Tab-separated table of N, CA, C and O in Angstrom:
chain	number	residue	atom	x	y	z
N	338	UNK	N	152.247	-101.696	-47.630
N	338	UNK	CA	152.513	-101.556	-46.213
N	338	UNK	C	151.302	-100.926	-45.545
N	338	UNK	O	150.657	-100.053	-46.116
N	339	UNK	N	151.001	-101.368	-44.345
N	339	UNK	CA	149.865	-100.830	-43.607
N	339	UNK	C	150.109	-100.973	-42.116
N	339	UNK	O	150.886	-101.821	-41.676
N	340	UNK	N	149.445	-100.132	-41.367
N	340	UNK	CA	149.407	-100.261	-39.914
N	340	UNK	C	147.981	-100.641	-39.561
N	340	UNK	O	147.027	-99.967	-39.950
N	341	UNK	N	147.841	-101.754	-38.864
N	341	UNK	CA	146.539	-102.251	-38.437
N	341	UNK	C	146.432	-102.088	-36.927
N	341	UNK	O	147.371	-102.400	-36.198
N	342	UNK	N	145.302	-101.605	-36.478
N	342	UNK	CA	144.991	-101.556	-35.053
N	342	UNK	C	143.823	-102.505	-34.846
N	342	UNK	O	142.839	-102.453	-35.574
N	343	UNK	N	143.968	-103.390	-33.865
N	343	UNK	CA	142.850	-104.291	-33.613
N	343	UNK	C	142.680	-104.527	-32.130
N	343	UNK	O	143.601	-104.376	-31.333
N	344	UNK	N	141.457	-104.852	-31.792
N	344	UNK	CA	141.089	-105.197	-30.426
N	344	UNK	C	140.283	-106.476	-30.494
N	344	UNK	O	139.334	-106.576	-31.264
N	345	UNK	N	140.696	-107.455	-29.710
N	345	UNK	CA	139.985	-108.726	-29.684
N	345	UNK	C	139.790	-109.141	-28.231
N	345	UNK	O	140.697	-109.009	-27.414
N	346	UNK	N	138.591	-109.595	-27.916
N	346	UNK	CA	138.289	-110.026	-26.551
N	346	UNK	C	137.079	-110.944	-26.564
N	346	UNK	O	136.191	-110.787	-27.399
N	347	UNK	N	137.057	-111.897	-25.623
N	347	UNK	CA	135.854	-112.721	-25.513
N	347	UNK	C	134.720	-111.867	-24.989
N	347	UNK	O	134.926	-110.929	-24.230
N	348	UNK	N	133.524	-112.179	-25.441
N	348	UNK	CA	132.356	-111.429	-24.988
N	348	UNK	C	131.768	-112.120	-23.766
N	348	UNK	O	130.849	-112.913	-23.866
N	349	UNK	N	132.352	-111.796	-22.617
N	349	UNK	CA	131.876	-112.356	-21.357
N	349	UNK	C	131.564	-111.202	-20.426
N	349	UNK	O	132.276	-110.205	-20.407
N	350	UNK	N	130.520	-111.319	-19.670
N	350	UNK	CA	130.101	-110.232	-18.789
N	350	UNK	C	130.713	-110.384	-17.409
N	350	UNK	O	130.678	-111.450	-16.818
N	351	UNK	N	131.288	-109.316	-16.906
N	351	UNK	CA	131.750	-109.273	-15.537
N	351	UNK	C	133.014	-110.057	-15.241
N	351	UNK	O	133.378	-110.179	-14.095
N	352	UNK	N	133.673	-110.581	-16.242
N	352	UNK	CA	134.889	-111.349	-15.994
N	352	UNK	C	136.085	-110.617	-16.580
N	352	UNK	O	135.977	-109.892	-17.549
N	353	UNK	N	137.246	-110.858	-15.968
N	353	UNK	CA	138.469	-110.307	-16.538
N	353	UNK	C	138.813	-111.062	-17.811
N	353	UNK	O	138.686	-112.285	-17.874
N	354	UNK	N	139.230	-110.330	-18.816
N	354	UNK	CA	139.625	-110.945	-20.080
N	354	UNK	C	141.139	-110.868	-20.265
N	354	UNK	O	141.657	-111.149	-21.335
N	355	UNK	N	141.861	-110.511	-19.217
N	355	UNK	CA	143.306	-110.292	-19.318
N	355	UNK	C	144.055	-111.522	-19.812
N	355	UNK	O	144.975	-111.399	-20.624
N	356	UNK	N	143.693	-112.700	-19.358
N	356	UNK	CA	144.417	-113.906	-19.784
N	356	UNK	C	144.261	-114.147	-21.281
N	356	UNK	O	145.237	-114.432	-21.977
N	357	UNK	N	143.046	-114.010	-21.788
N	357	UNK	CA	142.803	-114.228	-23.209
N	357	UNK	C	143.482	-113.149	-24.061
N	357	UNK	O	144.067	-113.446	-25.105
N	358	UNK	N	143.417	-111.917	-23.617
N	358	UNK	CA	144.042	-110.822	-24.358
N	358	UNK	C	145.562	-110.981	-24.338
N	358	UNK	O	146.231	-110.774	-25.350
N	359	UNK	N	146.111	-111.387	-23.204
N	359	UNK	CA	147.560	-111.598	-23.115
N	359	UNK	C	148.021	-112.664	-24.100
N	359	UNK	O	149.072	-112.522	-24.733
N	360	UNK	N	147.250	-113.709	-24.261
N	360	UNK	CA	147.603	-114.753	-25.230
N	360	UNK	C	147.570	-114.203	-26.652
N	360	UNK	O	148.449	-114.500	-27.464
N	361	UNK	N	146.591	-113.389	-26.970
N	361	UNK	CA	146.511	-112.783	-28.302
N	361	UNK	C	147.716	-111.873	-28.549
N	361	UNK	O	148.321	-111.900	-29.625
N	362	UNK	N	148.095	-111.093	-27.553
N	362	UNK	CA	149.252	-110.204	-27.686
N	362	UNK	C	150.531	-111.026	-27.841
N	362	UNK	O	151.408	-110.667	-28.633
N	363	UNK	N	150.645	-112.126	-27.133
N	363	UNK	CA	151.819	-112.993	-27.269
N	363	UNK	C	151.963	-113.464	-28.710
N	363	UNK	O	153.055	-113.454	-29.281
N	364	UNK	N	150.852	-113.843	-29.324
N	364	UNK	CA	150.871	-114.296	-30.717
N	364	UNK	C	151.359	-113.177	-31.631
N	364	UNK	O	152.179	-113.407	-32.531
N	365	UNK	N	150.902	-111.970	-31.401
N	365	UNK	CA	151.339	-110.826	-32.208
N	365	UNK	C	152.836	-110.604	-32.026
N	365	UNK	O	153.582	-110.446	-32.997
N	366	UNK	N	153.307	-110.603	-30.796
N	366	UNK	CA	154.725	-110.358	-30.539
N	366	UNK	C	155.606	-111.444	-31.140
N	366	UNK	O	156.684	-111.152	-31.648
N	367	UNK	N	155.150	-112.680	-31.092
N	367	UNK	CA	155.930	-113.781	-31.668
N	367	UNK	C	155.968	-113.739	-33.191
N	367	UNK	O	156.806	-114.402	-33.797
N	368	UNK	N	155.100	-112.943	-33.814
N	368	UNK	CA	155.086	-112.849	-35.275
N	368	UNK	C	156.353	-112.194	-35.815
N	368	UNK	O	156.703	-112.383	-36.980
N	369	UNK	N	157.014	-111.404	-34.998
N	369	UNK	CA	158.197	-110.690	-35.438
N	369	UNK	C	157.900	-109.395	-36.165
N	369	UNK	O	158.809	-108.648	-36.513
N	370	UNK	N	156.624	-109.106	-36.415
N	370	UNK	CA	156.247	-107.855	-37.079
N	370	UNK	C	156.283	-106.706	-36.067
N	370	UNK	O	156.024	-106.927	-34.873
N	371	UNK	N	156.570	-105.483	-36.522
N	371	UNK	CA	156.536	-104.347	-35.608
N	371	UNK	C	155.149	-104.238	-34.971
N	371	UNK	O	154.135	-104.346	-35.666
N	372	UNK	N	155.117	-104.045	-33.649
N	372	UNK	CA	153.835	-103.965	-32.964
N	372	UNK	C	153.960	-103.183	-31.676
N	372	UNK	O	155.061	-102.963	-31.171
N	373	UNK	N	152.817	-102.801	-31.153
N	373	UNK	CA	152.755	-102.157	-29.837
N	373	UNK	C	151.342	-102.374	-29.307
N	373	UNK	O	150.391	-102.454	-30.077
N	374	UNK	N	151.223	-102.452	-28.007
N	374	UNK	CA	149.928	-102.644	-27.367
N	374	UNK	C	149.657	-101.488	-26.423
N	374	UNK	O	150.535	-101.096	-25.650
N	375	UNK	N	148.448	-100.942	-26.512
N	375	UNK	CA	148.002	-99.895	-25.596
N	375	UNK	C	146.785	-100.425	-24.835
N	375	UNK	O	146.382	-101.570	-25.017
N	376	UNK	N	146.181	-99.583	-24.046
N	376	UNK	CA	145.037	-100.028	-23.252
N	376	UNK	C	143.821	-100.365	-24.104
N	376	UNK	O	142.930	-101.094	-23.656
N	377	UNK	N	143.777	-99.874	-25.347
N	377	UNK	CA	142.601	-100.088	-26.181
N	377	UNK	C	142.840	-100.982	-27.390
N	377	UNK	O	141.929	-101.667	-27.838
N	378	UNK	N	144.033	-100.947	-27.976
N	378	UNK	CA	144.309	-101.665	-29.213
N	378	UNK	C	145.709	-102.258	-29.212
N	378	UNK	O	146.585	-101.784	-28.494
N	379	UNK	N	145.889	-103.226	-30.069
N	379	UNK	CA	147.220	-103.683	-30.439
N	379	UNK	C	147.426	-103.252	-31.874
N	379	UNK	O	146.561	-103.464	-32.723
N	380	UNK	N	148.558	-102.612	-32.136
N	380	UNK	CA	148.901	-102.181	-33.485
N	380	UNK	C	149.964	-103.118	-34.031
N	380	UNK	O	150.854	-103.551	-33.300
N	381	UNK	N	149.869	-103.402	-35.314
N	381	UNK	CA	150.826	-104.280	-35.976
N	381	UNK	C	151.040	-103.754	-37.394
N	381	UNK	O	150.086	-103.327	-38.044
N	382	UNK	N	152.287	-103.770	-37.848
N	382	UNK	CA	152.619	-103.213	-39.156
N	382	UNK	C	153.122	-104.298	-40.093
N	382	UNK	O	153.916	-105.157	-39.696
N	383	UNK	N	152.657	-104.243	-41.327
N	383	UNK	CA	153.113	-105.166	-42.355
N	383	UNK	C	152.155	-105.162	-43.528
N	383	UNK	O	151.266	-104.322	-43.611
N	384	UNK	N	152.347	-106.107	-44.406
N	384	UNK	CA	151.436	-106.232	-45.544
N	384	UNK	C	150.187	-106.991	-45.108
N	384	UNK	O	150.171	-107.647	-44.066
N	385	UNK	N	149.139	-106.918	-45.940
N	385	UNK	CA	147.915	-107.687	-45.680
N	385	UNK	C	148.259	-109.146	-45.427
N	385	UNK	O	147.764	-109.755	-44.483
N	386	UNK	N	149.081	-109.702	-46.318
N	386	UNK	CA	149.399	-111.132	-46.248
N	386	UNK	C	150.186	-111.503	-45.003
N	386	UNK	O	150.134	-112.647	-44.557
N	387	UNK	N	150.912	-110.560	-44.440
N	387	UNK	CA	151.652	-110.822	-43.207
N	387	UNK	C	150.769	-110.655	-41.971
N	387	UNK	O	150.835	-111.453	-41.035
N	388	UNK	N	149.973	-109.597	-41.979
N	388	UNK	CA	149.243	-109.209	-40.767
N	388	UNK	C	147.960	-110.001	-40.547
N	388	UNK	O	147.668	-110.419	-39.424
N	389	UNK	N	147.179	-110.203	-41.599
N	389	UNK	CA	145.873	-110.830	-41.398
N	389	UNK	C	145.956	-112.228	-40.786
N	389	UNK	O	145.146	-112.552	-39.901
N	390	UNK	N	146.915	-113.081	-41.161
N	390	UNK	CA	147.005	-114.378	-40.490
N	390	UNK	C	147.340	-114.254	-38.994
N	390	UNK	O	146.895	-115.060	-38.182
N	391	UNK	N	148.102	-113.227	-38.635
N	391	UNK	CA	148.429	-113.009	-37.221
N	391	UNK	C	147.176	-112.605	-36.456
N	391	UNK	O	146.897	-113.128	-35.370
N	392	UNK	N	146.405	-111.677	-37.031
N	392	UNK	CA	145.151	-111.272	-36.382
N	392	UNK	C	144.206	-112.466	-36.278
N	392	UNK	O	143.534	-112.661	-35.259
N	393	UNK	N	144.165	-113.289	-37.303
N	393	UNK	CA	143.309	-114.472	-37.270
N	393	UNK	C	143.744	-115.432	-36.159
N	393	UNK	O	142.901	-115.914	-35.391
N	394	UNK	N	145.038	-115.697	-36.047
N	394	UNK	CA	145.520	-116.602	-34.984
N	394	UNK	C	145.225	-116.022	-33.597
N	394	UNK	O	144.821	-116.748	-32.677
N	395	UNK	N	145.410	-114.711	-33.446
N	395	UNK	CA	145.120	-114.067	-32.167
N	395	UNK	C	143.638	-114.185	-31.826
N	395	UNK	O	143.268	-114.482	-30.680
N	396	UNK	N	142.791	-113.989	-32.816
N	396	UNK	CA	141.342	-114.099	-32.612
N	396	UNK	C	140.952	-115.528	-32.268
N	396	UNK	O	140.152	-115.763	-31.348
N	397	UNK	N	141.510	-116.480	-32.986
N	397	UNK	CA	141.211	-117.885	-32.708
N	397	UNK	C	141.661	-118.285	-31.303
N	397	UNK	O	140.998	-119.083	-30.642
N	398	UNK	N	142.755	-117.718	-30.827
N	398	UNK	CA	143.215	-118.046	-29.475
N	398	UNK	C	142.226	-117.542	-28.432
N	398	UNK	O	141.991	-118.199	-27.423
N	399	UNK	N	141.635	-116.382	-28.673
N	399	UNK	CA	140.646	-115.829	-27.751
N	399	UNK	C	139.361	-116.660	-27.784
N	399	UNK	O	138.674	-116.810	-26.777
N	400	UNK	N	139.054	-117.235	-28.941
N	400	UNK	CA	137.815	-118.004	-29.098
N	400	UNK	C	137.896	-119.409	-28.495
N	400	UNK	O	136.866	-120.073	-28.377
N	401	UNK	N	139.086	-119.846	-28.112
N	401	UNK	CA	139.202	-121.190	-27.515
N	401	UNK	C	138.280	-121.307	-26.313
N	401	UNK	O	138.116	-120.375	-25.551
N	402	UNK	N	137.702	-122.420	-26.132
N	402	UNK	CA	136.763	-122.608	-25.037
N	402	UNK	C	135.346	-122.230	-25.434
N	402	UNK	O	134.462	-122.157	-24.589
N	403	UNK	N	135.132	-121.966	-26.706
N	403	UNK	CA	133.792	-121.689	-27.191
N	403	UNK	C	133.304	-120.283	-26.949
N	403	UNK	O	132.110	-120.026	-27.014
N	404	UNK	N	134.238	-119.373	-26.667
N	404	UNK	CA	133.833	-117.994	-26.421
N	404	UNK	C	133.332	-117.321	-27.697
N	404	UNK	O	133.879	-117.526	-28.770
N	405	UNK	N	132.300	-116.532	-27.543
N	405	UNK	CA	131.924	-115.595	-28.599
N	405	UNK	C	132.948	-114.466	-28.517
N	405	UNK	O	133.360	-114.064	-27.427
N	406	UNK	N	133.386	-113.939	-29.667
N	406	UNK	CA	134.508	-113.000	-29.690
N	406	UNK	C	134.113	-111.689	-30.350
N	406	UNK	O	133.409	-111.672	-31.363
N	407	UNK	N	134.589	-110.596	-29.777
N	407	UNK	CA	134.459	-109.280	-30.379
N	407	UNK	C	135.804	-108.925	-31.008
N	407	UNK	O	136.842	-108.989	-30.349
N	408	UNK	N	135.776	-108.570	-32.301
N	408	UNK	CA	136.986	-108.175	-33.015
N	408	UNK	C	136.729	-106.861	-33.736
N	408	UNK	O	135.763	-106.744	-34.496
N	409	UNK	N	137.582	-105.872	-33.485
N	409	UNK	CA	137.522	-104.580	-34.162
N	409	UNK	C	138.867	-104.387	-34.857
N	409	UNK	O	139.914	-104.555	-34.230
N	410	UNK	N	138.834	-104.041	-36.152
N	410	UNK	CA	140.068	-103.803	-36.906
N	410	UNK	C	139.963	-102.455	-37.611
N	410	UNK	O	138.951	-102.144	-38.233
N	411	UNK	N	141.023	-101.688	-37.508
N	411	UNK	CA	141.159	-100.443	-38.256
N	411	UNK	C	142.500	-100.510	-38.964
N	411	UNK	O	143.475	-100.996	-38.405
N	412	UNK	N	142.556	-100.034	-40.210
N	412	UNK	CA	143.798	-100.112	-40.971
N	412	UNK	C	144.116	-98.794	-41.649
N	412	UNK	O	143.231	-98.129	-42.180
N	413	UNK	N	145.386	-98.415	-41.615
N	413	UNK	CA	145.907	-97.286	-42.378
N	413	UNK	C	146.751	-97.904	-43.484
N	413	UNK	O	147.878	-98.335	-43.264
N	414	UNK	N	146.164	-98.005	-44.670
N	414	UNK	CA	146.792	-98.707	-45.784
N	414	UNK	C	147.549	-97.683	-46.624
N	414	UNK	O	146.956	-96.716	-47.108
N	415	UNK	N	148.856	-97.909	-46.792
N	415	UNK	CA	149.725	-96.952	-47.469
N	415	UNK	C	150.550	-97.649	-48.535
N	415	UNK	O	151.702	-97.999	-48.293
N	416	UNK	N	149.975	-97.869	-49.724
N	416	UNK	CA	150.734	-98.525	-50.784
N	416	UNK	C	152.036	-97.775	-51.080
N	416	UNK	O	152.040	-96.551	-51.232
N	417	UNK	N	153.120	-98.514	-51.108
N	417	UNK	CA	154.415	-97.931	-51.427
N	417	UNK	C	155.107	-97.215	-50.283
N	417	UNK	O	156.235	-96.765	-50.435
N	418	UNK	N	154.454	-97.091	-49.136
N	418	UNK	CA	155.085	-96.417	-48.001
N	418	UNK	C	156.185	-97.300	-47.432
N	418	UNK	O	156.075	-98.529	-47.435
N	419	UNK	N	157.240	-96.688	-46.931
N	419	UNK	CA	158.310	-97.492	-46.336
N	419	UNK	C	157.878	-98.079	-44.997
N	419	UNK	O	156.948	-97.579	-44.349
N	420	UNK	N	158.548	-99.126	-44.592
N	420	UNK	CA	158.303	-99.710	-43.269
N	420	UNK	C	158.622	-98.666	-42.205
N	420	UNK	O	159.328	-97.696	-42.462
N	421	UNK	N	158.094	-98.868	-41.027
N	421	UNK	CA	158.364	-97.970	-39.910
N	421	UNK	C	157.284	-96.946	-39.655
N	421	UNK	O	157.443	-96.056	-38.824
N	422	UNK	N	156.164	-97.058	-40.359
N	422	UNK	CA	155.074	-96.097	-40.181
N	422	UNK	C	154.466	-96.181	-38.784
N	422	UNK	O	153.933	-95.195	-38.283
N	423	UNK	N	154.583	-97.321	-38.133
N	423	UNK	CA	154.014	-97.497	-36.791
N	423	UNK	C	154.636	-96.500	-35.808
N	423	UNK	O	153.979	-96.060	-34.874
N	424	UNK	N	155.888	-96.106	-36.046
N	424	UNK	CA	156.532	-95.117	-35.183
N	424	UNK	C	156.666	-93.754	-35.854
N	424	UNK	O	156.560	-92.728	-35.195
N	425	UNK	N	156.878	-93.721	-37.164
N	425	UNK	CA	157.110	-92.435	-37.820
N	425	UNK	C	155.856	-91.559	-37.868
N	425	UNK	O	155.962	-90.333	-37.854
N	426	UNK	N	154.666	-92.170	-37.892
N	426	UNK	CA	153.436	-91.371	-37.850
N	426	UNK	C	153.383	-90.558	-36.560
N	426	UNK	O	153.055	-89.377	-36.567
N	427	UNK	N	153.722	-91.185	-35.468
N	427	UNK	CA	153.711	-90.505	-34.169
N	427	UNK	C	154.805	-89.447	-34.122
N	427	UNK	O	154.594	-88.337	-33.632
N	428	UNK	N	155.974	-89.760	-34.650
N	428	UNK	CA	157.084	-88.811	-34.659
N	428	UNK	C	156.718	-87.541	-35.418
N	428	UNK	O	157.061	-86.432	-34.984
N	429	UNK	N	156.022	-87.679	-36.544
N	429	UNK	CA	155.626	-86.494	-37.323
N	429	UNK	C	154.680	-85.595	-36.523
N	429	UNK	O	154.801	-84.368	-36.547
N	430	UNK	N	153.758	-86.187	-35.802
N	430	UNK	CA	152.836	-85.390	-34.982
N	430	UNK	C	153.597	-84.694	-33.852
N	430	UNK	O	153.393	-83.502	-33.584
N	431	UNK	N	154.499	-85.418	-33.198
N	431	UNK	CA	155.288	-84.831	-32.100
N	431	UNK	C	156.144	-83.672	-32.606
N	431	UNK	O	156.281	-82.655	-31.921
N	432	UNK	N	156.722	-83.813	-33.805
N	432	UNK	CA	157.523	-82.730	-34.385
N	432	UNK	C	156.670	-81.486	-34.593
N	432	UNK	O	157.104	-80.375	-34.303
N	433	UNK	N	155.467	-81.667	-35.097
N	433	UNK	CA	154.587	-80.513	-35.329
N	433	UNK	C	154.165	-79.861	-34.018
N	433	UNK	O	154.087	-78.635	-33.916
N	434	UNK	N	153.891	-80.674	-33.009
N	434	UNK	CA	153.536	-80.118	-31.705
N	434	UNK	C	154.697	-79.330	-31.114
N	434	UNK	O	154.507	-78.246	-30.560
N	435	UNK	N	155.903	-79.858	-31.249
N	435	UNK	CA	157.085	-79.160	-30.739
N	435	UNK	C	157.285	-77.849	-31.485
N	435	UNK	O	157.618	-76.822	-30.878
N	436	UNK	N	157.084	-77.862	-32.803
N	436	UNK	CA	157.223	-76.635	-33.591
N	436	UNK	C	156.175	-75.609	-33.169
N	436	UNK	O	156.476	-74.418	-33.056
N	437	UNK	N	154.941	-76.053	-32.922
N	437	UNK	CA	153.883	-75.153	-32.480
N	437	UNK	C	154.235	-74.530	-31.136
N	437	UNK	O	154.001	-73.347	-30.910
N	438	UNK	N	154.788	-75.326	-30.220
N	438	UNK	CA	155.178	-74.815	-28.907
N	438	UNK	C	156.263	-73.763	-29.040
N	438	UNK	O	156.237	-72.746	-28.347
N	439	UNK	N	157.208	-73.988	-29.942
N	439	UNK	CA	158.282	-73.031	-30.166
N	439	UNK	C	157.734	-71.722	-30.717
N	439	UNK	O	158.095	-70.646	-30.281
N	440	UNK	N	156.829	-71.816	-31.687
N	440	UNK	CA	156.253	-70.625	-32.310
N	440	UNK	C	155.386	-69.821	-31.367
N	440	UNK	O	155.369	-68.598	-31.401
N	441	UNK	N	154.628	-70.503	-30.500
N	441	UNK	CA	153.685	-69.799	-29.615
N	441	UNK	C	154.284	-69.526	-28.247
N	441	UNK	O	153.700	-68.775	-27.464
N	442	UNK	N	155.413	-70.142	-27.946
N	442	UNK	CA	156.026	-69.947	-26.641
N	442	UNK	C	155.379	-70.753	-25.543
N	442	UNK	O	155.656	-70.583	-24.373
N	443	UNK	N	154.474	-71.680	-25.924
N	443	UNK	CA	153.840	-72.560	-24.937
N	443	UNK	C	154.672	-73.812	-24.760
N	443	UNK	O	155.242	-74.327	-25.692
N	444	UNK	N	154.684	-74.301	-23.539
N	444	UNK	CA	155.370	-75.572	-23.303
N	444	UNK	C	154.571	-76.473	-22.415
N	444	UNK	O	153.544	-76.204	-21.978
């Protein structure tokens, strides 16, 4: 199991890339794998064999029309970890922050 964060966009100067990025995100969402999109990355959770073809299809969709493409991938690979790390990692940090606030009296 792993959580992958990736960013894909055509390398065009001065143009909006929203349409191409939206198509890539649509492909990720249609995969059925746990995912979320932020302003910088799309995160997707699953095995290598599940996730990499999705990232490839998303990248290929951005490359349509002959665009040169920028692709950045980061992975948190956790052999044997249970599914749900895409949300539980954040929950663990929030729990620690809440505990720190309780201990220090800061809110």
